[in-house]
Amino acid sequence: MDAAVGSLREVKVPAKPAGKIRMPPVVSSDAPDFVKNVTAKIMAQQGDSVPVSGMPDDGTWPTATTQFEKRNIATEIPVWDPTVCIQCAQCSLVCPHASIRVKAYDPAVLNQAPATFKSADAKGKEFAGKKFTVQVAPEDCTGCGLCVQRCRPSTRPCPARRRST
Ligand code: SF4
Ligand code: SF4
């Protein structure tokens, strides 16, 4: 303990940042006024500065605002492997941030999909002839790993593996 105390050094903290990196705006300039004036302040930990008059009178929150709330905080995101997925949708069910979605759809829509878009033949007779995709929204994912832990085949080959971003 004496050695630790003896090794303590004061760290000088500059009065202002010396680096040239600047934080980007919290939300896009295309965001609606409510998002800029209320949601963005809350996201920036400045919610206390939002006046009561800035909040909706009836307490309802404008819809379609999550499209402007992209935190990009995950250091790892799940990766779907369609070759071993049993299409149980448990990964989507457990995701606390609705960041992972499953969908069965008409194969024709794949004509306009990028070459890297993954799909598989949908399982189950009610989806005969359909294609199936598990899609992660990387900007919304927190990297918590719950989907990977819940994925049943992940105890064997792992359909929802984690990948560093
Ligand atoms: S890692 Fe967590 S936040 Fe990301 S998709 Fe899986 S369950 Fe959702
Ligand atoms: S939990 Fe695993 S097996 Fe089930 S749909 Fe998601 S990736 Fe596929």
PDB file of C-alpha atoms in Angstrom, residues 7-151:
ATOM      1  CA  SER A   7       3.466   5.929  -6.997  1.00  0.00           C
ATOM      2  CA  LEU A   8       0.420   8.177  -7.246  1.00  0.00           C
ATOM      3  CA  ARG A   9       0.903  10.978  -9.753  1.00  0.00           C
ATOM      4  CA  GLU A  10      -1.314  13.921 -10.482  1.00  0.00           C
ATOM      5  CA  VAL A  11      -2.757  13.867 -13.970  1.00  0.00           C
ATOM      6  CA  LYS A  12      -3.050  17.343 -15.424  1.00  0.00           C
ATOM      7  CA  VAL A  13      -6.377  17.821 -17.153  1.00  0.00           C
ATOM      8  CA  PRO A  14      -6.367  20.529 -19.839  1.00  0.00           C
ATOM      9  CA  ALA A  15      -8.956  23.278 -19.547  1.00  0.00           C
ATOM     10  CA  LYS A  16     -10.295  22.369 -22.969  1.00  0.00           C
ATOM     11  CA  PRO A  17      -9.881  19.399 -25.329  1.00  0.00           C
ATOM     12  CA  ALA A  18      -6.660  19.474 -27.306  1.00  0.00           C
ATOM     13  CA  GLY A  19      -7.732  16.972 -29.964  1.00  0.00           C
ATOM     14  CA  LYS A  20      -9.304  17.883 -33.264  1.00  0.00           C
ATOM     15  CA  ILE A  21     -11.965  15.194 -33.205  1.00  0.00           C
ATOM     16  CA  ARG A  22     -15.404  16.685 -32.682  1.00  0.00           C
ATOM     17  CA  MET A  23     -18.601  14.924 -31.720  1.00  0.00           C
ATOM     18  CA  PRO A  24     -21.069  14.740 -34.602  1.00  0.00           C
ATOM     19  CA  PRO A  25     -24.592  16.091 -34.062  1.00  0.00           C
ATOM     20  CA  VAL A  26     -26.687  13.824 -31.855  1.00  0.00           C
ATOM     21  CA  VAL A  27     -29.366  13.478 -34.538  1.00  0.00           C
ATOM     22  CA  SER A  28     -29.534  14.151 -38.243  1.00  0.00           C
ATOM     23  CA  SER A  29     -30.351  17.646 -39.492  1.00  0.00           C
ATOM     24  CA  ASP A  30     -33.273  15.981 -41.272  1.00  0.00           C
ATOM     25  CA  ALA A  31     -34.884  15.076 -37.951  1.00  0.00           C
ATOM     26  CA  PRO A  32     -38.199  16.704 -37.007  1.00  0.00           C
ATOM     27  CA  ASP A  33     -38.133  19.606 -34.540  1.00  0.00           C
ATOM     28  CA  PHE A  34     -39.451  17.437 -31.702  1.00  0.00           C
ATOM     29  CA  VAL A  35     -36.562  15.009 -32.117  1.00  0.00           C
ATOM     30  CA  LYS A  36     -34.021  17.845 -32.235  1.00  0.00           C
ATOM     31  CA  ASN A  37     -35.468  19.739 -29.266  1.00  0.00           C
ATOM     32  CA  VAL A  38     -36.502  16.881 -26.986  1.00  0.00           C
ATOM     33  CA  THR A  39     -35.246  13.436 -27.979  1.00  0.00           C
ATOM     34  CA  ALA A  40     -31.757  14.626 -28.907  1.00  0.00           C
ATOM     35  CA  LYS A  41     -31.328  16.413 -25.567  1.00  0.00           C
ATOM     36  CA  ILE A  42     -32.368  13.305 -23.688  1.00  0.00           C
ATOM     37  CA  MET A  43     -29.930  11.212 -25.747  1.00  0.00           C
ATOM     38  CA  ALA A  44     -27.168  13.712 -24.890  1.00  0.00           C
ATOM     39  CA  GLN A  45     -27.870  13.348 -21.153  1.00  0.00           C
ATOM     40  CA  GLN A  46     -29.347  16.861 -21.108  1.00  0.00           C
ATOM     41  CA  GLY A  47     -32.941  15.889 -20.470  1.00  0.00           C
ATOM     42  CA  ASP A  48     -33.097  18.156 -17.415  1.00  0.00           C
ATOM     43  CA  SER A  49     -32.903  21.152 -19.735  1.00  0.00           C
ATOM     44  CA  VAL A  50     -36.071  20.190 -21.600  1.00  0.00           C
ATOM     45  CA  PRO A  51     -38.910  22.453 -20.375  1.00  0.00           C
ATOM     46  CA  VAL A  52     -42.217  20.919 -19.426  1.00  0.00           C
ATOM     47  CA  SER A  53     -43.789  22.983 -22.188  1.00  0.00           C
ATOM     48  CA  GLY A  54     -41.619  21.059 -24.664  1.00  0.00           C
ATOM     49  CA  MET A  55     -43.274  17.750 -23.792  1.00  0.00           C
ATOM     50  CA  PRO A  56     -46.455  16.520 -25.505  1.00  0.00           C
ATOM     51  CA  ASP A  57     -49.573  17.762 -23.669  1.00  0.00           C
ATOM     52  CA  ASP A  58     -51.197  14.342 -23.467  1.00  0.00           C
ATOM     53  CA  GLY A  59     -48.027  12.371 -22.839  1.00  0.00           C
ATOM     54  CA  THR A  60     -48.054  10.579 -26.172  1.00  0.00           C
ATOM     55  CA  TRP A  61     -44.707  10.316 -27.923  1.00  0.00           C
ATOM     56  CA  PRO A  62     -44.465  10.991 -31.669  1.00  0.00           C
ATOM     57  CA  THR A  63     -44.084   7.775 -33.622  1.00  0.00           C
ATOM     58  CA  ALA A  64     -41.396   6.902 -36.178  1.00  0.00           C
ATOM     59  CA  THR A  65     -38.740   8.737 -34.155  1.00  0.00           C
ATOM     60  CA  THR A  66     -36.488   5.761 -33.434  1.00  0.00           C
ATOM     61  CA  GLN A  67     -35.150   6.080 -36.987  1.00  0.00           C
ATOM     62  CA  PHE A  68     -33.188   9.099 -35.702  1.00  0.00           C
ATOM     63  CA  GLU A  69     -31.926   7.387 -32.556  1.00  0.00           C
ATOM     64  CA  LYS A  70     -28.984   5.332 -33.800  1.00  0.00           C
ATOM     65  CA  ARG A  71     -26.395   4.829 -31.092  1.00  0.00           C
ATOM     66  CA  ASN A  72     -23.925   2.464 -32.785  1.00  0.00           C
ATOM     67  CA  ILE A  73     -22.665   1.227 -29.430  1.00  0.00           C
ATOM     68  CA  ALA A  74     -22.176  -2.491 -30.113  1.00  0.00           C
ATOM     69  CA  THR A  75     -18.595  -3.728 -30.217  1.00  0.00           C
ATOM     70  CA  GLU A  76     -19.870  -7.107 -31.419  1.00  0.00           C
ATOM     71  CA  ILE A  77     -22.966  -7.922 -33.440  1.00  0.00           C
ATOM     72  CA  PRO A  78     -24.595 -11.276 -34.252  1.00  0.00           C
ATOM     73  CA  VAL A  79     -24.094 -12.836 -37.667  1.00  0.00           C
ATOM     74  CA  TRP A  80     -26.826 -15.033 -39.107  1.00  0.00           C
ATOM     75  CA  ASP A  81     -25.831 -18.339 -40.697  1.00  0.00           C
ATOM     76  CA  PRO A  82     -28.774 -19.450 -42.864  1.00  0.00           C
ATOM     77  CA  THR A  83     -27.298 -22.903 -43.424  1.00  0.00           C
ATOM     78  CA  VAL A  84     -27.927 -24.066 -39.849  1.00  0.00           C
ATOM     79  CA  CYS A  85     -30.778 -21.791 -38.729  1.00  0.00           C
ATOM     80  CA  ILE A  86     -33.959 -23.695 -37.790  1.00  0.00           C
ATOM     81  CA  GLN A  87     -36.053 -20.500 -38.196  1.00  0.00           C
ATOM     82  CA  CYS A  88     -37.473 -20.612 -34.674  1.00  0.00           C
ATOM     83  CA  ALA A  89     -37.379 -16.776 -34.341  1.00  0.00           C
ATOM     84  CA  GLN A  90     -36.249 -16.966 -30.714  1.00  0.00           C
ATOM     85  CA  CYS A  91     -33.417 -14.530 -31.432  1.00  0.00           C
ATOM     86  CA  SER A  92     -35.922 -11.885 -32.491  1.00  0.00           C
ATOM     87  CA  LEU A  93     -38.181 -12.635 -29.538  1.00  0.00           C
ATOM     88  CA  VAL A  94     -35.527 -12.106 -26.883  1.00  0.00           C
ATOM     89  CA  CYS A  95     -33.830  -9.027 -28.338  1.00  0.00           C
ATOM     90  CA  PRO A  96     -34.525  -6.208 -25.844  1.00  0.00           C
ATOM     91  CA  HIS A  97     -33.964  -3.549 -28.496  1.00  0.00           C
ATOM     92  CA  ALA A  98     -35.964  -4.999 -31.394  1.00  0.00           C
ATOM     93  CA  SER A  99     -32.697  -5.010 -33.335  1.00  0.00           C
ATOM     94  CA  ILE A 100     -33.087  -8.438 -34.901  1.00  0.00           C
ATOM     95  CA  ARG A 101     -36.054  -9.276 -37.142  1.00  0.00           C
ATOM     96  CA  VAL A 102     -37.242 -12.362 -38.974  1.00  0.00           C
ATOM     97  CA  LYS A 103     -39.333 -12.303 -42.118  1.00  0.00           C
ATOM     98  CA  ALA A 104     -40.839 -14.776 -44.601  1.00  0.00           C
ATOM     99  CA  TYR A 105     -41.457 -13.143 -47.974  1.00  0.00           C
ATOM    100  CA  ASP A 106     -42.048 -13.539 -51.687  1.00  0.00           C
ATOM    101  CA  PRO A 107     -38.853 -14.645 -53.475  1.00  0.00           C
ATOM    102  CA  ALA A 108     -39.491 -12.002 -56.169  1.00  0.00           C
ATOM    103  CA  VAL A 109     -38.398  -9.189 -53.844  1.00  0.00           C
ATOM    104  CA  LEU A 110     -34.883 -10.648 -53.780  1.00  0.00           C
ATOM    105  CA  ASN A 111     -34.416  -9.436 -57.355  1.00  0.00           C
ATOM    106  CA  GLN A 112     -33.664  -5.972 -56.024  1.00  0.00           C
ATOM    107  CA  ALA A 113     -31.636  -7.106 -53.007  1.00  0.00           C
ATOM    108  CA  PRO A 114     -27.866  -6.536 -52.809  1.00  0.00           C
ATOM    109  CA  ALA A 115     -25.692  -9.555 -53.600  1.00  0.00           C
ATOM    110  CA  THR A 116     -24.646  -9.844 -49.943  1.00  0.00           C
ATOM    111  CA  PHE A 117     -28.241 -10.086 -48.646  1.00  0.00           C
ATOM    112  CA  LYS A 118     -28.712 -13.495 -47.006  1.00  0.00           C
ATOM    113  CA  SER A 119     -31.804 -15.651 -47.359  1.00  0.00           C
ATOM    114  CA  ALA A 120     -32.923 -19.269 -47.068  1.00  0.00           C
ATOM    115  CA  ASP A 121     -35.922 -21.286 -48.167  1.00  0.00           C
ATOM    116  CA  ALA A 122     -38.602 -20.760 -45.528  1.00  0.00           C
ATOM    117  CA  LYS A 123     -39.355 -23.796 -43.386  1.00  0.00           C
ATOM    118  CA  GLY A 124     -42.904 -24.890 -42.488  1.00  0.00           C
ATOM    119  CA  LYS A 125     -45.738 -25.758 -44.875  1.00  0.00           C
ATOM    120  CA  GLU A 126     -47.511 -22.463 -44.224  1.00  0.00           C
ATOM    121  CA  PHE A 127     -44.526 -20.715 -45.814  1.00  0.00           C
ATOM    122  CA  ALA A 128     -44.172 -23.025 -48.824  1.00  0.00           C
ATOM    123  CA  GLY A 129     -42.461 -21.225 -51.693  1.00  0.00           C
ATOM    124  CA  LYS A 130     -41.385 -18.288 -49.499  1.00  0.00           C
ATOM    125  CA  LYS A 131     -37.887 -17.135 -48.617  1.00  0.00           C
ATOM    126  CA  PHE A 132     -36.742 -16.364 -45.064  1.00  0.00           C
ATOM    127  CA  THR A 133     -34.241 -13.933 -43.568  1.00  0.00           C
ATOM    128  CA  VAL A 134     -32.973 -13.043 -40.100  1.00  0.00           C
ATOM    129  CA  GLN A 135     -31.730  -9.476 -40.272  1.00  0.00           C
ATOM    130  CA  VAL A 136     -29.815  -7.506 -37.650  1.00  0.00           C
ATOM    131  CA  ALA A 137     -29.856  -3.712 -37.465  1.00  0.00           C
ATOM    132  CA  PRO A 138     -26.225  -3.018 -36.460  1.00  0.00           C
ATOM    133  CA  GLU A 139     -26.874   0.611 -35.500  1.00  0.00           C
ATOM    134  CA  ASP A 140     -29.545  -0.456 -32.994  1.00  0.00           C
ATOM    135  CA  CYS A 141     -27.814  -3.557 -31.618  1.00  0.00           C
ATOM    136  CA  THR A 142     -26.145  -3.151 -28.218  1.00  0.00           C
ATOM    137  CA  GLY A 143     -24.045  -6.299 -28.517  1.00  0.00           C
ATOM    138  CA  CYS A 144     -25.660  -7.817 -25.433  1.00  0.00           C
ATOM    139  CA  GLY A 145     -25.473 -11.325 -26.920  1.00  0.00           C
ATOM    140  CA  LEU A 146     -28.898 -12.474 -25.702  1.00  0.00           C
ATOM    141  CA  CYS A 147     -29.893 -13.623 -29.180  1.00  0.00           C
ATOM    142  CA  VAL A 148     -26.749 -15.715 -29.448  1.00  0.00           C
ATOM    143  CA  GLN A 149     -27.345 -17.307 -26.055  1.00  0.00           C
ATOM    144  CA  ARG A 150     -30.986 -18.074 -26.920  1.00  0.00           C
ATOM    145  CA  CYS A 151     -30.247 -19.537 -30.341  1.00  0.00           C
TER     146      CYS A 151
END
